[in-house]
XYZ file of C-alpha atoms in Angstrom:
601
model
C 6.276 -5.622 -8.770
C 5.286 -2.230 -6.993
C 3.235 -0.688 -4.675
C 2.004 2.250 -4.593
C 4.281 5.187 -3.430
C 2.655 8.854 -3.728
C 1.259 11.304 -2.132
C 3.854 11.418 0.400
C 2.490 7.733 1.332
C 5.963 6.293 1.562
C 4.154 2.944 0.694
C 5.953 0.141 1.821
C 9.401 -0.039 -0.761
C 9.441 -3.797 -1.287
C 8.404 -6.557 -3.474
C 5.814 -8.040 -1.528
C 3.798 -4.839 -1.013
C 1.249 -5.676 -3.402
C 0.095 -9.247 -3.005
C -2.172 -8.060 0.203
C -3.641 -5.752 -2.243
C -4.811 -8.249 -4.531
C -6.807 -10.611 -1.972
C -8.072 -7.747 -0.302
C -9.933 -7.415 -3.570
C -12.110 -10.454 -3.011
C -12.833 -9.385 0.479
C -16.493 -8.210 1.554
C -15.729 -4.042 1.542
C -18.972 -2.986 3.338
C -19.194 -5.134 6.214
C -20.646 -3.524 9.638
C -18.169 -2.422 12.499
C -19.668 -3.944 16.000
C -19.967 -0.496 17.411
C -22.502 2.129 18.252
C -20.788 4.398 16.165
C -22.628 5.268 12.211
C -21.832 7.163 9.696
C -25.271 8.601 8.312
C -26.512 11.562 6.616
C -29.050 14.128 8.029
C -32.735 13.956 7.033
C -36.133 15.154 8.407
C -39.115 12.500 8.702
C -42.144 13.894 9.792
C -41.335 16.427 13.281
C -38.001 14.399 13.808
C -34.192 14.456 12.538
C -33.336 11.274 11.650
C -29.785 9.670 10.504
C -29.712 8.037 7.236
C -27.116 5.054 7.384
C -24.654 5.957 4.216
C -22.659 3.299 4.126
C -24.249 0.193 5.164
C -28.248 -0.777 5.409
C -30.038 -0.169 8.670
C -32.750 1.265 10.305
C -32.946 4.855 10.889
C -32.267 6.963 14.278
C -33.652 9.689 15.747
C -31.131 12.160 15.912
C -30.785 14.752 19.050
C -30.537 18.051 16.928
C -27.122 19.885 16.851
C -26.269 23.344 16.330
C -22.938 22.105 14.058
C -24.918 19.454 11.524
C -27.605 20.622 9.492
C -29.823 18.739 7.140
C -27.768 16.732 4.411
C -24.742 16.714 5.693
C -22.768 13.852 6.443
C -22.270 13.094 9.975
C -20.952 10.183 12.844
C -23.512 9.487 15.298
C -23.451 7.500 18.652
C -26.058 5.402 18.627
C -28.036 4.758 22.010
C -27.385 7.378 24.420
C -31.736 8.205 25.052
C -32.458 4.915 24.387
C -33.127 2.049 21.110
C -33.223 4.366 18.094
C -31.722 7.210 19.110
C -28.203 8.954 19.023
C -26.667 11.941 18.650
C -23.782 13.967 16.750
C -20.262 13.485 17.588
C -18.942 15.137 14.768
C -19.835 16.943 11.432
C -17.948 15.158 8.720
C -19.042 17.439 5.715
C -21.473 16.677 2.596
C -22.203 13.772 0.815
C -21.299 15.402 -3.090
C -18.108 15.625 -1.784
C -15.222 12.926 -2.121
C -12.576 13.896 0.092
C -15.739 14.497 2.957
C -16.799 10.546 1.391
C -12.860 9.185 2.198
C -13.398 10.968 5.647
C -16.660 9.084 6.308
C -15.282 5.831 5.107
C -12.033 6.221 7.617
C -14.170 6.358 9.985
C -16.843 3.971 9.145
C -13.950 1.115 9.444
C -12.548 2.145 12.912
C -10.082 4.614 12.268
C -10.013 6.917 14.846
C -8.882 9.877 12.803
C -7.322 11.582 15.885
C -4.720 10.674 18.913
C -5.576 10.677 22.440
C -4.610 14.608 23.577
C -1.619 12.615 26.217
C -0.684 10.584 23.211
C -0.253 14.049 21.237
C 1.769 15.831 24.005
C 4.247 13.183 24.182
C 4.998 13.582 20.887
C 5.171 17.031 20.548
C 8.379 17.175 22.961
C 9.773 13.595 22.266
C 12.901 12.935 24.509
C 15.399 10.724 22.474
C 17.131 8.599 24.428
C 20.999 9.039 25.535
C 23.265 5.942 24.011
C 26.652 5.840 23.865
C 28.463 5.639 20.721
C 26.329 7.202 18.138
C 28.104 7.825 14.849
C 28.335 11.234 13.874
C 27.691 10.916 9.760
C 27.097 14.518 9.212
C 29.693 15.162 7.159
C 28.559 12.375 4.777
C 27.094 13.613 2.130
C 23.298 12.134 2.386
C 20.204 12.438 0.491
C 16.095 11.731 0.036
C 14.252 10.644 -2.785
C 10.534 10.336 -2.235
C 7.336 11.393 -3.775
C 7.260 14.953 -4.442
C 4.459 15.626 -2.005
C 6.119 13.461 0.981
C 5.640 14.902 3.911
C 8.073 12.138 6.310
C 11.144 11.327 5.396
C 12.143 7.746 7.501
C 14.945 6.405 4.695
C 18.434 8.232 3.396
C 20.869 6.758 1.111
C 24.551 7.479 0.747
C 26.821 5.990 -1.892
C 30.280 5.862 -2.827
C 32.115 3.792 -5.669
C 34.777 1.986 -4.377
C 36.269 0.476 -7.705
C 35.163 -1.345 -10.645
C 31.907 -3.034 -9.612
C 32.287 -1.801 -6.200
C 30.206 0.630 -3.641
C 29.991 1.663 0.103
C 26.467 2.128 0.203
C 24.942 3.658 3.688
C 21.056 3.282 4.148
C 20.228 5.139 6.821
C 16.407 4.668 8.728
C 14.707 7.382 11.176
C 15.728 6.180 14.950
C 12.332 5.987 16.276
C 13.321 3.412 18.827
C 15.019 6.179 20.320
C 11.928 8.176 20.837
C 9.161 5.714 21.187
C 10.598 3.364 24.466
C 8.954 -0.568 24.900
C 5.404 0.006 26.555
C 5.273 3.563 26.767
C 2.189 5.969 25.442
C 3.334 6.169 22.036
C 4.190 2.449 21.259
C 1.164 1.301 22.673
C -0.941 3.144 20.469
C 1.335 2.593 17.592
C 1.479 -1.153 18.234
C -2.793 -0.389 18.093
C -2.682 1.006 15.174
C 0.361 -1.426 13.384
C 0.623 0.676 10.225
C -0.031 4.180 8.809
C -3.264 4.066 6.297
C -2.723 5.842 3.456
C -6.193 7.102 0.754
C -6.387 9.801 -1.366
C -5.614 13.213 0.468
C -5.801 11.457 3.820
C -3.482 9.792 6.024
C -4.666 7.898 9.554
C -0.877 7.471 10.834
C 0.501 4.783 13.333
C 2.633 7.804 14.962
C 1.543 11.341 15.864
C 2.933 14.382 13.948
C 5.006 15.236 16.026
C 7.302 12.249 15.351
C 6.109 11.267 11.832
C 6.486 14.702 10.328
C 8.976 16.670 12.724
C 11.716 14.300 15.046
C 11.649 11.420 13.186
C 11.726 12.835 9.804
C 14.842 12.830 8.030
C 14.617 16.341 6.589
C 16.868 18.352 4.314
C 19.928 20.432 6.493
C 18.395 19.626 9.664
C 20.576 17.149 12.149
C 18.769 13.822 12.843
C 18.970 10.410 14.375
C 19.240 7.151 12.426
C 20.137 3.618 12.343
C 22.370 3.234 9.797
C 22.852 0.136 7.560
C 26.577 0.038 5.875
C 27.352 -2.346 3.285
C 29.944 -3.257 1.098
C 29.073 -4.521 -2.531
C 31.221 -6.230 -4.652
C 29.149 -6.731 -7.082
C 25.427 -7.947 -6.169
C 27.371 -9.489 -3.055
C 27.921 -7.951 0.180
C 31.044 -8.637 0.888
C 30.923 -6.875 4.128
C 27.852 -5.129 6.264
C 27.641 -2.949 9.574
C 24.633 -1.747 11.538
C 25.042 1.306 13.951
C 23.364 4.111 15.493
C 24.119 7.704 13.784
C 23.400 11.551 13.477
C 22.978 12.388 9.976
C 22.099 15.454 8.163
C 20.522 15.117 4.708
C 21.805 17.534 1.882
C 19.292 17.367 -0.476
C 15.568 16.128 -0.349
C 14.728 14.651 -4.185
C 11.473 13.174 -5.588
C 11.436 10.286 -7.915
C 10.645 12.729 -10.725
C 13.477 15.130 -10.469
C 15.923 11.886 -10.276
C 14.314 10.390 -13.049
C 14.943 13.814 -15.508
C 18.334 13.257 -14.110
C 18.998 10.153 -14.842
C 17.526 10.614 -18.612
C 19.822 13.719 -19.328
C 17.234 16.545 -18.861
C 18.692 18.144 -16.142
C 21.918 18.335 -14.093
C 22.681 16.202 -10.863
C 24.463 18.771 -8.372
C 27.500 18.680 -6.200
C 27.709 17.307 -3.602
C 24.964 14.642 -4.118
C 26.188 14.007 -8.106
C 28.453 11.510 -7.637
C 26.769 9.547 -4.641
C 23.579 9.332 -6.475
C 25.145 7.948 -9.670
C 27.263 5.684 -7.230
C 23.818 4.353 -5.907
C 22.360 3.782 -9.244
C 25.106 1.646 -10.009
C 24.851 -0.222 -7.181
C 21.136 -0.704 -7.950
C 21.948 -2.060 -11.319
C 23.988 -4.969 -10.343
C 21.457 -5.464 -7.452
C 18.372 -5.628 -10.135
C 20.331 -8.230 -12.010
C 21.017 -10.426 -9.032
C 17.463 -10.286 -8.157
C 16.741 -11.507 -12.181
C 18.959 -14.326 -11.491
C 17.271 -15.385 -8.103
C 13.806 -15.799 -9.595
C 12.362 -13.216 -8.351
C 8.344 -12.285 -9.504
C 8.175 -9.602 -12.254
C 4.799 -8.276 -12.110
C 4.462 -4.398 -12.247
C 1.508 -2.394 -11.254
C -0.343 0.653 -12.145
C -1.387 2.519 -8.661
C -3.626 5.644 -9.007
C -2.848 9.149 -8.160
C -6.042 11.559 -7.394
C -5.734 15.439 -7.652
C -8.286 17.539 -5.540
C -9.592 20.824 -5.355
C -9.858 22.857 -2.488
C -12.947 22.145 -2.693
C -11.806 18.827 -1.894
C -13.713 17.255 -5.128
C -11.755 14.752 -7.110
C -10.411 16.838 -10.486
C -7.870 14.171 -11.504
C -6.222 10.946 -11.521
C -3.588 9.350 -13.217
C -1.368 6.447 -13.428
C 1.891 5.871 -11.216
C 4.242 3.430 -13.060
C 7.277 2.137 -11.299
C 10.339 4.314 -13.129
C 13.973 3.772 -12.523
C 14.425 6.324 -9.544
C 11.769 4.061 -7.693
C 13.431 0.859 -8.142
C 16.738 2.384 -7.208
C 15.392 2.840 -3.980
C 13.469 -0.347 -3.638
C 16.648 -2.080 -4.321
C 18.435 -0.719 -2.020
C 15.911 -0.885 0.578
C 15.245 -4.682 0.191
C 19.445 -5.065 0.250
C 19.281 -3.823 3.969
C 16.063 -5.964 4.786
C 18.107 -8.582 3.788
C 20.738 -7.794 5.720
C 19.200 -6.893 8.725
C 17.095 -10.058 8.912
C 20.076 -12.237 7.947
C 22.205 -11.180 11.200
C 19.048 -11.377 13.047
C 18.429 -15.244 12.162
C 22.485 -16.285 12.392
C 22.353 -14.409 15.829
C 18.905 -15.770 17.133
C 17.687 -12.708 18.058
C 13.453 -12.857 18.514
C 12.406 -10.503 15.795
C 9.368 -10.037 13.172
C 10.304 -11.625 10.282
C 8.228 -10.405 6.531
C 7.434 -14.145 5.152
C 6.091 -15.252 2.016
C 5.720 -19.150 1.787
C 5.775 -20.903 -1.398
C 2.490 -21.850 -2.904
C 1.340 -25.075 -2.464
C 2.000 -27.033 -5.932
C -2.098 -27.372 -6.660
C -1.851 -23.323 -7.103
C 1.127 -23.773 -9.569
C -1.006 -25.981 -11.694
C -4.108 -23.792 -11.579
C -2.423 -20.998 -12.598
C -0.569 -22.960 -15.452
C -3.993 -24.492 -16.701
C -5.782 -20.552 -16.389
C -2.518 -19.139 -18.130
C -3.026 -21.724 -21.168
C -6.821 -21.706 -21.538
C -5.949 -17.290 -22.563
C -3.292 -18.629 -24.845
C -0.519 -17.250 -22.773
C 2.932 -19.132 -23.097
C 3.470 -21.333 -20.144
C 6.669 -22.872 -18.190
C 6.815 -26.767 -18.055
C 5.321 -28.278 -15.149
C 6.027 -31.678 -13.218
C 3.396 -33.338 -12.021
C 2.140 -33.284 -8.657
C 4.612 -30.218 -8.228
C 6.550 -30.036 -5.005
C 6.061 -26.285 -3.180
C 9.358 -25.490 -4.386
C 9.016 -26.593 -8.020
C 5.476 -24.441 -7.964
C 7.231 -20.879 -6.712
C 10.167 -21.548 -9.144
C 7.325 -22.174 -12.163
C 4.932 -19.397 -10.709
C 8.005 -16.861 -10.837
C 8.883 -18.036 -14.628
C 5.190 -18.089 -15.471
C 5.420 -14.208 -13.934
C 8.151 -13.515 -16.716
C 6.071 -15.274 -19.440
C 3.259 -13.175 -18.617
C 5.121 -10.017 -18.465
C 6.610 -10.469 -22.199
C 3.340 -11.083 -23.235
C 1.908 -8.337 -22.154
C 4.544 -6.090 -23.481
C 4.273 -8.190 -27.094
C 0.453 -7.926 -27.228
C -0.196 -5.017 -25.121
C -3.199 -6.199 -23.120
C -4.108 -8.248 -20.534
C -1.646 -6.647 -17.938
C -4.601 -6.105 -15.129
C -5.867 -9.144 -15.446
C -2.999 -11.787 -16.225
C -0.667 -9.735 -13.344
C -3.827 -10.981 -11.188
C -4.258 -14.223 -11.804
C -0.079 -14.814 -11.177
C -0.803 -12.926 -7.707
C -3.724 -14.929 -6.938
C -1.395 -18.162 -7.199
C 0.910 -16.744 -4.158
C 0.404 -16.865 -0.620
C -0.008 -14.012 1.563
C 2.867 -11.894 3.093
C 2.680 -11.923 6.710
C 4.882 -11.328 10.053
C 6.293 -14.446 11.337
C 8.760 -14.803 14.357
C 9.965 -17.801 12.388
C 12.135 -17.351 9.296
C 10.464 -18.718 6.858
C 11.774 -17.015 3.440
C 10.491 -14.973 0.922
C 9.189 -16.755 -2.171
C 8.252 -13.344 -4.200
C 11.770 -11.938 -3.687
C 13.808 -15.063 -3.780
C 15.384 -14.586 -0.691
C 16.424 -16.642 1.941
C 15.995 -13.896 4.920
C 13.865 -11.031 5.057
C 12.427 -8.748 7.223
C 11.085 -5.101 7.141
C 13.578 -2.322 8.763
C 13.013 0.325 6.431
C 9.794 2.170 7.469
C 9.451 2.564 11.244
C 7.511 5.924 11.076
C 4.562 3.707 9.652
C 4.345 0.010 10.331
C 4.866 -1.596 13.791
C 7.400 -4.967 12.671
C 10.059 -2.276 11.476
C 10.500 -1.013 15.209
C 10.499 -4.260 16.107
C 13.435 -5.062 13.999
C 15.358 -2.161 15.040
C 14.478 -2.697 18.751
C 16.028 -6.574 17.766
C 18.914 -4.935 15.504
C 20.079 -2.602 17.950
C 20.414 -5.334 20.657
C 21.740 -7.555 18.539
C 24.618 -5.300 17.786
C 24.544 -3.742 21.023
C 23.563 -0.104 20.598
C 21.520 -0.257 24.030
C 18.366 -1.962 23.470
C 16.781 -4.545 24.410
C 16.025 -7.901 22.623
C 11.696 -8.116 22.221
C 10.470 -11.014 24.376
C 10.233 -13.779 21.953
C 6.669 -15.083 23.782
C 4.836 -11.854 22.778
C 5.825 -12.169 19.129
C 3.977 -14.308 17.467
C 0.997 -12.665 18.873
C 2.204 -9.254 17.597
C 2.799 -10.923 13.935
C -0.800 -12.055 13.998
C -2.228 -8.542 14.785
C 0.166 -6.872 12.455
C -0.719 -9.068 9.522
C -4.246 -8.448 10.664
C -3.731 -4.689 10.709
C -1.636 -4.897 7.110
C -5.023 -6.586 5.457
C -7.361 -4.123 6.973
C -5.206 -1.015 5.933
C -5.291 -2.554 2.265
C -9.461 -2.588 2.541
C -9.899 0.455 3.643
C -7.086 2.321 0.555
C -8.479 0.053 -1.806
C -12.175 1.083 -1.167
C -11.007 4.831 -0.437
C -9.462 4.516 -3.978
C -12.896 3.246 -5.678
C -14.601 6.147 -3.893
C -12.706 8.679 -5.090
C -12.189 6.887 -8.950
C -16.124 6.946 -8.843
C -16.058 10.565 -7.970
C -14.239 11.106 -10.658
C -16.293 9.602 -13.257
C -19.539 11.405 -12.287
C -17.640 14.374 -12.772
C -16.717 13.293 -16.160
C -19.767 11.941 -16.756
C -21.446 15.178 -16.111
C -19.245 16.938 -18.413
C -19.284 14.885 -21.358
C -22.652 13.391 -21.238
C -23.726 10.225 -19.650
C -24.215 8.317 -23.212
C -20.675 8.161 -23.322
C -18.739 4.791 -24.860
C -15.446 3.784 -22.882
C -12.889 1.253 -24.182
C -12.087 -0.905 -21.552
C -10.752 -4.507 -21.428
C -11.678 -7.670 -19.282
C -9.502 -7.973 -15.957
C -11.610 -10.628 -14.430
C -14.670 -12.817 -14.934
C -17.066 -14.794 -12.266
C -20.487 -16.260 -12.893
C -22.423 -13.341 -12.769
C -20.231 -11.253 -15.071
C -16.985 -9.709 -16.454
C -14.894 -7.238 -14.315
C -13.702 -4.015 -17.337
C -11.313 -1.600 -16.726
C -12.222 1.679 -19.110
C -11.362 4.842 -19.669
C -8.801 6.741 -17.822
C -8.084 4.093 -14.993
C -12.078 3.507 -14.013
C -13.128 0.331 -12.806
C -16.937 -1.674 -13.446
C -18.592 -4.729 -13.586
C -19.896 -6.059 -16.740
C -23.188 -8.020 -15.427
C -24.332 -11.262 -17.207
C -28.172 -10.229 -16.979
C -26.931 -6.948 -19.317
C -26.367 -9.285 -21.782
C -29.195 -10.368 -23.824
C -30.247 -12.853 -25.929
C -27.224 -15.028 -24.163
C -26.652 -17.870 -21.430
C -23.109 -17.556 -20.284
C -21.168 -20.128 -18.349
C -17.694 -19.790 -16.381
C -15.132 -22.244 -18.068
C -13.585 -24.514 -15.468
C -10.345 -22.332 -15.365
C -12.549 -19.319 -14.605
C -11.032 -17.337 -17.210
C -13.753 -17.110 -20.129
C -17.289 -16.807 -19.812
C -18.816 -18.738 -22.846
C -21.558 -18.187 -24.493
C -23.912 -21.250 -25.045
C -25.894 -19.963 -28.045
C -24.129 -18.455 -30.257
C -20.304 -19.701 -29.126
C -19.056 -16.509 -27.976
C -16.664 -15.771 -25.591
C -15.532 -13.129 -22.993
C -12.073 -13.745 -21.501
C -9.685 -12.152 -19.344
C -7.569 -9.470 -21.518
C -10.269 -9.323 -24.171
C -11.197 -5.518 -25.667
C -14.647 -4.341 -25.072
C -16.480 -0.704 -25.711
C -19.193 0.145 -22.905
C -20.895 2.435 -21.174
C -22.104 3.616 -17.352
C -25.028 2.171 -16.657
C -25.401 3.271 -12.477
C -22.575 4.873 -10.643
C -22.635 3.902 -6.348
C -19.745 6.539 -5.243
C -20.275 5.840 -1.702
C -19.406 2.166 -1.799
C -17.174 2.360 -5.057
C -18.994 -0.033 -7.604
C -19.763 0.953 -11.257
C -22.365 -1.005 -13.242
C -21.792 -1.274 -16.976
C -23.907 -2.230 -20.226
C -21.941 -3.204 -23.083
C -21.786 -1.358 -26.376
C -19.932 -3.906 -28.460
C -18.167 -7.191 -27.225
């Protein structure tokens, strides 16, 4: 499974990264904020300047005229400062035609404040670290990056060494922003607000200020650097022995999955003196991918978009980012020391954040089954009236199954990866350990990205006293609290990059509709069906929906699985992985929806 990881994102590296994704999906994308701020566009009515609402339907507002807006362009107003019906600028966002000025409207259309209070901003520009005794001084171990190519903050380092024959010393080393950001200061009170970095095309609303994200907490190439190291002994897939400390490190060479990835296929050379710890960590990774086979983990795998602008800032691109080796040596490796971490956490009792995935309830085992077999898609055998446990173990081998068949038939991968997602519960923060069904593990939490999510400085806060490195526990009362409003924080950050993705895709196919003619057919296939229609993705990574009423001369019904819609006439059938040729019938970039008309079913 994967999550997206580009644009110097540093998406979350981690199994369970994409199953918010998928119900944020069914969520309602264009509900109204209760505030007086609106996102509108400029217009003149009559003798008065009145604010369009762009996003969401509403009546208009007289609009207090502004020397920086002019008519057209896309601004946020406050609404009710002279009165009901009237507001006035706060800030020019840009123009409508525009995507990246769209993605800027939509931040803040959903409550992102786009900016950091200007005392929240000097803190961070001169953070203090705090003094603790004892800090390991790794600079002499040879360390290294591997991120996107366009990262911009660095907050994970690996090390590696073989030992001996199925053996490594592997060091994972994490930015030390608990050393920076203290327990109720400026900073973590806005980035507990915040809980998580929001990452869209071109755009990034982070949890911390730049001056910690991008500068003091990011572990950048020949530059010294504090950390919280995680060392562990493999023998094997098994730790035989693991260490947590604080630590200066200084990282040798900053690589992106690409340049690893040419490595690791024999296009280019692997330099001294990161050569040997890198091939020491893809071993490592190897025997930890195998383990993770054996423990049932899910095996669903992804296709996250990657948008190119202009400067301009139109959409010009997008394409495809599929999980390669060089990713999943990292995402092995980081889930190792979640592991870890979150194991000593739960033998010592320390309050913490645990990252929790439940098992499904058995019902969802058997719906998924039944949808699975109604597409023809081999199946694992099912008890009945499945226990939780006997559901997770079927909905992980059902997860193989589907995988196979996608790579035998070559379709359905969208839709079929969906359905197996759909079967899951949620991820969520938890004070209570209660597993990790997608990953198979016992223990888990997330340590591995402080810089941009809220539970990982929780966990180091709770690491660090744990091992006594000189902080102190978090007060167990305030954390199930904070788990709920992280969780909460998680799911809203997944709305607003999903729909900031849509945006932008739509962009993109105006443009390409404009260039190639608007009478265009588009391959697609089915991903999804409901009562009023078929869900198609088409073309280069577009997304539409397939409307019932477009189809003529035909009274479609859902099958009980909701998998097929079948035709009562004539006995045909549209199901979920099925091929179909369309075209655009009405492009709505603002809110992300494409309407199609089919060409040939």
């Amino acid at each position: 499974m994967s999550r997206r990881d580009y644009r110097g994102r540093g998406r979350a590296r981690d199994e369970d990264r994409t199953l918010p994704r998928e119900r944020a999906r069914d969520r309602e994308r264009d509900r109204p904020l209760p505030r007086t701020d609106v996102v509108a566009v400029l217009e003149k009515r009559g003798r008065h300047l009145v604010g369009e609402p762009y996003f969401q339907r509403g009546p208009r507002l007289i609009v207090d005229r502004d020397r920086r807006a002019s008519l057209g362009d896309l601004v946020l107003l406050r609404a009710g400062q002279r009165g009901k019906g009237h507001a006035k600028v706060v800030r020019r966002i840009g123009r409508p035609d525009v995507a990246r000025d769209v993605i800027e409207a939509l931040m803040l259309d959903r409550g992102l404040r786009r900016r950091f209070d200007p005392a929240v901003e000097r803190a961070a520009r001169e953070p203090r670290a705090v003094d603790v005794p004892g800090r390991r001084d790794l600079r002499d171990l040879t360390t290294f990056t591997i991120d996107p190519a366009t990262a911009k903050d660095f907050d994970d380092a690996i090390s590696a060494e073989q030992t001996g024959p199925d053996r490594w010393r592997i060091w994972v080393h994490i930015a030390d922003v608990s050393a920076y950001v203290r327990p109720g200061d400026l900073i973590d009170r806005e980035a507990y607000r915040r809980g998580t970095s929001v990452y869209v095309p071109a755009k990034v609303e982070p949890m911390l200020p730049e001056g910690l994200s991008n500068v003091a907490c990011s572990l950048r190439p020949g530059e010294d650097r504090l950390a919280v190291t995680a060392e562990l002994e493999l023998h094997g897939p098994s730790v035989a022995r693991a260490s947590f400390y604080r630590s200066t490190i200084r990282s040798d060479e900053r690589l992106d999955y690409d340049r690893v990835d040419r490595i690791f296929a024999g296009a280019e050379p692997a330099l001294e003196p990161w050569a040997q710890p890198l091939a020491a960590a893809r071993g490592a990774a190897a025997a930890l991918a195998a383990r993770r086979d054996a423990q049932g983990a899910l095996a669903i795998e992804s296709v996250e978009p990657e948008f190119a602008f202009d400067r301009e800032g139109h959409v010009t691109a997008a394409a495809g980012v599929v999980q390669t080796e060089s990713h999943r040596l990292i995402e092995h490796l980081m889930i190792l020391a979640n592991e870890q971490v979150a194991r000593l956490l739960s033998e010592r009792k320390v309050p913490t954040l645990y990252r929790v995935h439940e098992r499904p309830d058995g019902s969802a085992a058997e719906r998924l089954i039944a949808q699975l077999a109604s597409l023809g898609v081999p199946t694992p055998p099912l008890p009945e009236q499945p226990t939780p446990q006997q559901g997770a173990e079927a909905i992980a081998v059902a997860s193989h199954l589907v995988a196979a068949y996608v790579r035998r038939s070559r379709r359905g991968g969208i839709g079929l990866n969906s359905l197996v997602l759909r079967a899951l519960k949620q991820a969520r923060y938890d004070p209570r350990n209660l597993g990790h069904t997608g990953l198979g593990l016992t223990h888990y939490c997330h340590f591995t990205s402080p810089i941009r999510r809220y539970p990982d400085l929780v966990c180091h806060r709770a690491l660090l006293s744990a091992v006594g490195a000189g902080e102190d526990a978090p007060q167990a009362s305030r954390l199930p609290g904070a788990g709920d409003w992280a969780s909460a924080r998680e799911r809203d950050a997944m709305q607003v990059e999903r729909a900031a993705d849509d945006v932008a895709r739509c962009f993109l196919l105006e443009r390409t509709l404009f260039e190639t003619g608007f009478d265009q057919d588009f391959d697609g296939e089915v991903t999804g069906v409901i009562g009023a229609g078929a869900f198609v993705a088409f073309g280069d990574g577009y997304e539409g929906m397939l409307p019932v009423r477009k189809l003529h001369g035909e009274w479609w019904e859902l099958n009980e699985e909701g998998t097929i819609l079948n035709g009562t006439r004539t006995g045909k059938a549209i199901r979920i992985g099925d091929a179909v040729r369309v075209q655009v019938d009405r492009v709505d970039a603002p809110r992300g929806r494409v309407d199609l008309f089919p060409v040939e079913l």
